[in-house]
PDB file of C-alpha atoms in Angstrom:
ATOM      1  CA  MET A   1       5.572 -65.020   4.375  1.00  0.00           C
ATOM      2  CA  SER A   2       8.310 -63.184   2.632  1.00  0.00           C
ATOM      3  CA  SER A   3      11.074 -64.754   0.577  1.00  0.00           C
ATOM      4  CA  GLU A   4      14.661 -63.845   1.225  1.00  0.00           C
ATOM      5  CA  LEU A   5      15.585 -65.588  -1.958  1.00  0.00           C
ATOM      6  CA  LYS A   6      13.162 -63.452  -3.991  1.00  0.00           C
ATOM      7  CA  ALA A   7      14.724 -60.356  -2.376  1.00  0.00           C
ATOM      8  CA  ARG A   8      18.237 -61.544  -3.263  1.00  0.00           C
ATOM      9  CA  ILE A   9      17.206 -62.129  -6.941  1.00  0.00           C
ATOM     10  CA  GLN A  10      15.743 -58.606  -6.970  1.00  0.00           C
ATOM     11  CA  GLN A  11      18.960 -57.135  -5.585  1.00  0.00           C
ATOM     12  CA  ASP A  12      21.104 -59.108  -8.083  1.00  0.00           C
ATOM     13  CA  LEU A  13      18.853 -57.910 -10.894  1.00  0.00           C
ATOM     14  CA  ASN A  14      19.369 -54.283  -9.827  1.00  0.00           C
ATOM     15  CA  ALA A  15      23.098 -54.834  -9.702  1.00  0.00           C
ATOM     16  CA  ALA A  16      23.074 -56.519 -13.194  1.00  0.00           C
ATOM     17  CA  ARG A  17      21.210 -53.583 -14.599  1.00  0.00           C
ATOM     18  CA  LYS A  18      23.691 -51.131 -13.237  1.00  0.00           C
ATOM     19  CA  GLN A  19      26.573 -53.227 -14.644  1.00  0.00           C
ATOM     20  CA  ARG A  20      24.728 -53.499 -17.986  1.00  0.00           C
ATOM     21  CA  ASP A  21      24.983 -57.285 -17.860  1.00  0.00           C
ATOM     22  CA  LYS A  22      22.368 -58.243 -20.484  1.00  0.00           C
ATOM     23  CA  LEU A  23      22.373 -61.961 -19.794  1.00  0.00           C
ATOM     24  CA  ARG A  24      21.897 -61.660 -16.050  1.00  0.00           C
ATOM     25  CA  THR A  25      19.339 -58.919 -16.457  1.00  0.00           C
ATOM     26  CA  LEU A  26      17.292 -61.037 -18.918  1.00  0.00           C
ATOM     27  CA  VAL A  27      17.450 -64.170 -16.780  1.00  0.00           C
ATOM     28  CA  LEU A  28      16.709 -62.548 -13.427  1.00  0.00           C
ATOM     29  CA  SER A  29      13.917 -60.356 -14.700  1.00  0.00           C
ATOM     30  CA  THR A  30      12.294 -63.391 -16.336  1.00  0.00           C
ATOM     31  CA  MET A  31      12.682 -65.308 -13.104  1.00  0.00           C
ATOM     32  CA  LEU A  32      11.099 -62.571 -11.011  1.00  0.00           C
ATOM     33  CA  SER A  33       8.198 -62.497 -13.504  1.00  0.00           C
ATOM     34  CA  GLU A  34       7.666 -66.199 -13.097  1.00  0.00           C
ATOM     35  CA  VAL A  35       7.758 -65.820  -9.335  1.00  0.00           C
ATOM     36  CA  LYS A  36       5.139 -63.044  -9.439  1.00  0.00           C
ATOM     37  CA  ASN A  37       2.935 -65.017 -11.759  1.00  0.00           C
ATOM     38  CA  LYS A  38       3.092 -67.893  -9.213  1.00  0.00           C
ATOM     39  CA  GLU A  39       2.145 -65.529  -6.476  1.00  0.00           C
ATOM     40  CA  ILE A  40      -0.815 -64.215  -8.572  1.00  0.00           C
ATOM     41  CA  ASP A  41      -1.956 -67.730  -9.227  1.00  0.00           C
ATOM     42  CA  GLY A  42      -1.743 -68.708  -5.666  1.00  0.00           C
ATOM     43  CA  GLY A  43      -3.292 -65.470  -4.375  1.00  0.00           C
ATOM     44  CA  SER A  44      -0.530 -64.837  -1.816  1.00  0.00           C
ATOM     45  CA  PRO A  45       3.272 -64.229  -1.619  1.00  0.00           C
ATOM     46  CA  ILE A  46       5.375 -67.361  -1.834  1.00  0.00           C
ATOM     47  CA  ASP A  47       8.178 -68.360   0.517  1.00  0.00           C
ATOM     48  CA  ASP A  48      11.711 -69.508  -0.400  1.00  0.00           C
ATOM     49  CA  GLU A  49      10.491 -73.079  -1.109  1.00  0.00           C
ATOM     50  CA  GLY A  50       8.091 -71.683  -3.751  1.00  0.00           C
ATOM     51  CA  VAL A  51      10.851 -69.611  -5.289  1.00  0.00           C
ATOM     52  CA  ILE A  52      13.154 -72.656  -5.354  1.00  0.00           C
ATOM     53  CA  GLN A  53      10.433 -74.645  -7.162  1.00  0.00           C
ATOM     54  CA  ALA A  54      10.118 -71.859  -9.706  1.00  0.00           C
ATOM     55  CA  VAL A  55      13.903 -71.673 -10.272  1.00  0.00           C
ATOM     56  CA  THR A  56      14.073 -75.446 -10.544  1.00  0.00           C
ATOM     57  CA  ARG A  57      11.278 -75.435 -13.176  1.00  0.00           C
ATOM     58  CA  ALA A  58      13.023 -72.661 -15.108  1.00  0.00           C
ATOM     59  CA  ILE A  59      16.366 -74.547 -15.101  1.00  0.00           C
ATOM     60  CA  LYS A  60      14.636 -77.739 -16.329  1.00  0.00           C
ATOM     61  CA  GLN A  61      12.948 -75.782 -19.130  1.00  0.00           C
ATOM     62  CA  ARG A  62      16.238 -74.369 -20.236  1.00  0.00           C
ATOM     63  CA  ARG A  63      18.023 -77.734 -20.133  1.00  0.00           C
ATOM     64  CA  ASP A  64      15.248 -79.272 -22.191  1.00  0.00           C
ATOM     65  CA  ALA A  65      15.476 -76.417 -24.694  1.00  0.00           C
ATOM     66  CA  SER A  66      19.224 -76.821 -24.873  1.00  0.00           C
ATOM     67  CA  GLU A  67      18.897 -80.550 -25.640  1.00  0.00           C
ATOM     68  CA  GLN A  68      16.402 -79.877 -28.356  1.00  0.00           C
ATOM     69  CA  MET A  69      18.531 -77.150 -29.893  1.00  0.00           C
ATOM     70  CA  ARG A  70      21.598 -79.424 -29.942  1.00  0.00           C
ATOM     71  CA  ALA A  71      19.552 -82.142 -31.571  1.00  0.00           C
ATOM     72  CA  ALA A  72      18.382 -79.606 -34.225  1.00  0.00           C
ATOM     73  CA  GLY A  73      21.997 -78.675 -34.935  1.00  0.00           C
ATOM     74  CA  ARG A  74      21.939 -75.208 -33.220  1.00  0.00           C
ATOM     75  CA  PRO A  75      24.727 -75.442 -30.643  1.00  0.00           C
ATOM     76  CA  GLU A  76      25.056 -71.638 -30.358  1.00  0.00           C
ATOM     77  CA  LEU A  77      21.415 -71.346 -29.175  1.00  0.00           C
ATOM     78  CA  ALA A  78      21.912 -74.353 -26.855  1.00  0.00           C
ATOM     79  CA  ASP A  79      24.959 -72.644 -25.336  1.00  0.00           C
ATOM     80  CA  LYS A  80      22.774 -69.553 -24.531  1.00  0.00           C
ATOM     81  CA  GLU A  81      20.261 -71.764 -22.764  1.00  0.00           C
ATOM     82  CA  ASP A  82      23.056 -73.399 -20.834  1.00  0.00           C
ATOM     83  CA  GLU A  83      24.423 -69.989 -19.719  1.00  0.00           C
ATOM     84  CA  GLN A  84      20.965 -68.971 -18.522  1.00  0.00           C
ATOM     85  CA  SER A  85      20.675 -72.234 -16.611  1.00  0.00           C
ATOM     86  CA  ARG A  86      24.040 -71.644 -14.953  1.00  0.00           C
ATOM     87  CA  VAL A  87      22.905 -68.180 -13.837  1.00  0.00           C
ATOM     88  CA  LEU A  88      19.730 -69.603 -12.256  1.00  0.00           C
ATOM     89  CA  SER A  89      21.531 -72.491 -10.545  1.00  0.00           C
ATOM     90  CA  GLU A  90      23.290 -69.918  -8.318  1.00  0.00           C
ATOM     91  CA  TYR A  91      19.894 -69.515  -6.535  1.00  0.00           C
ATOM     92  CA  LEU A  92      19.420 -73.172  -5.608  1.00  0.00           C
ATOM     93  CA  PRO A  93      20.505 -74.688  -2.392  1.00  0.00           C
ATOM     94  CA  GLU A  94      23.636 -76.772  -2.390  1.00  0.00           C
ATOM     95  CA  GLY A  95      23.108 -79.976  -4.381  1.00  0.00           C
ATOM     96  CA  LEU A  96      23.018 -83.465  -2.997  1.00  0.00           C
ATOM     97  CA  SER A  97      25.447 -86.124  -4.194  1.00  0.00           C
ATOM     98  CA  GLU A  98      24.256 -89.379  -5.738  1.00  0.00           C
ATOM     99  CA  ASP A  99      25.365 -91.275  -2.554  1.00  0.00           C
ATOM    100  CA  GLU A 100      23.296 -88.934  -0.342  1.00  0.00           C
ATOM    101  CA  VAL A 101      20.197 -89.460  -2.470  1.00  0.00           C
ATOM    102  CA  ARG A 102      20.736 -93.252  -2.480  1.00  0.00           C
ATOM    103  CA  ALA A 103      20.927 -93.124   1.353  1.00  0.00           C
ATOM    104  CA  ILE A 104      17.570 -91.180   1.453  1.00  0.00           C
ATOM    105  CA  VAL A 105      15.998 -93.774  -0.973  1.00  0.00           C
ATOM    106  CA  ARG A 106      17.227 -96.682   1.185  1.00  0.00           C
ATOM    107  CA  GLU A 107      15.819 -94.944   4.262  1.00  0.00           C
ATOM    108  CA  ILE A 108      12.413 -94.585   2.624  1.00  0.00           C
ATOM    109  CA  ILE A 109      12.442 -98.206   1.497  1.00  0.00           C
ATOM    110  CA  ALA A 110      13.252 -99.271   5.079  1.00  0.00           C
ATOM    111  CA  SER A 111      10.307 -97.278   6.323  1.00  0.00           C
ATOM    112  CA  GLY A 112       7.960 -99.477   4.195  1.00  0.00           C
ATOM    113  CA  ALA A 113       7.683 -97.830   0.763  1.00  0.00           C
ATOM    114  CA  GLY A 114       8.458-100.609  -1.688  1.00  0.00           C
ATOM    115  CA  GLU A 115       6.842 -99.341  -4.915  1.00  0.00           C
ATOM    116  CA  MET A 116       8.000 -96.646  -7.331  1.00  0.00           C
ATOM    117  CA  GLY A 117       5.091 -94.199  -6.970  1.00  0.00           C
ATOM    118  CA  PRO A 118       4.947 -93.925  -3.190  1.00  0.00           C
ATOM    119  CA  LEU A 119       8.688 -93.882  -2.916  1.00  0.00           C
ATOM    120  CA  MET A 120       9.064 -91.037  -5.419  1.00  0.00           C
ATOM    121  CA  GLY A 121       6.228 -89.291  -3.645  1.00  0.00           C
ATOM    122  CA  GLN A 122       8.241 -89.260  -0.424  1.00  0.00           C
ATOM    123  CA  LEU A 123      11.640 -88.614  -2.068  1.00  0.00           C
ATOM    124  CA  MET A 124      10.938 -85.634  -4.287  1.00  0.00           C
ATOM    125  CA  PRO A 125       9.892 -83.139  -1.539  1.00  0.00           C
ATOM    126  CA  ARG A 126      13.157 -83.954   0.245  1.00  0.00           C
ATOM    127  CA  ILE A 127      15.436 -83.396  -2.722  1.00  0.00           C
ATOM    128  CA  ARG A 128      13.537 -80.867  -4.857  1.00  0.00           C
ATOM    129  CA  GLY A 129      15.902 -78.228  -6.176  1.00  0.00           C
ATOM    130  CA  ARG A 130      18.919 -80.087  -4.989  1.00  0.00           C
ATOM    131  CA  PHE A 131      19.014 -83.147  -7.242  1.00  0.00           C
ATOM    132  CA  ASP A 132      17.696 -83.927 -10.749  1.00  0.00           C
ATOM    133  CA  GLY A 133      14.365 -85.760 -10.834  1.00  0.00           C
ATOM    134  CA  LYS A 134      15.337 -87.988 -13.735  1.00  0.00           C
ATOM    135  CA  GLU A 135      18.499 -89.048 -11.974  1.00  0.00           C
ATOM    136  CA  ALA A 136      16.533 -89.696  -8.797  1.00  0.00           C
ATOM    137  CA  ASN A 137      14.104 -91.865 -10.758  1.00  0.00           C
ATOM    138  CA  ARG A 138      17.082 -93.906 -12.077  1.00  0.00           C
ATOM    139  CA  LEU A 139      18.470 -94.332  -8.486  1.00  0.00           C
ATOM    140  CA  VAL A 140      15.078 -95.486  -7.213  1.00  0.00           C
ATOM    141  CA  ARG A 141      14.759 -98.071  -9.948  1.00  0.00           C
ATOM    142  CA  GLU A 142      18.239 -99.356  -9.176  1.00  0.00           C
ATOM    143  CA  GLU A 143      17.513 -99.572  -5.488  1.00  0.00           C
ATOM    144  CA  LEU A 144      14.222-101.351  -6.116  1.00  0.00           C
ATOM    145  CA  GLY A 145      15.981-103.739  -8.515  1.00  0.00           C
ATOM    146  CA  SER A 146      13.627-103.063 -11.411  1.00  0.00           C
TER     147      SER A 146
END
């Protein structure tokens, strides 16, 4: 199992190094390290889905860090985290709209899942990397009427 996405990140990293783009070089080299660590932990190369999960996790970490830095009165550091998040988001599949996620939630409810846990368990694998989990949680609560 090889990952085309991992190869694309590596190619973009090489191009960023040649262009002396410090931000992209830092972000992409860090991302590749995280992917390699995930491969080491799993004992085998990961596929595109595994890379997408790693990218999604990295974006979430940067968004959380940005929020904390803004709350601490350090907007310049928060802006750096936001820039890194934007670079990483280029490697995610096209996002889903709120309406598309609502339709998926309704479909899962119609198939018999009427509680939060099981519903989220079926929803997250379908939207991972394409829609924010916190927003999905909000939509599920609205659709369940709780």
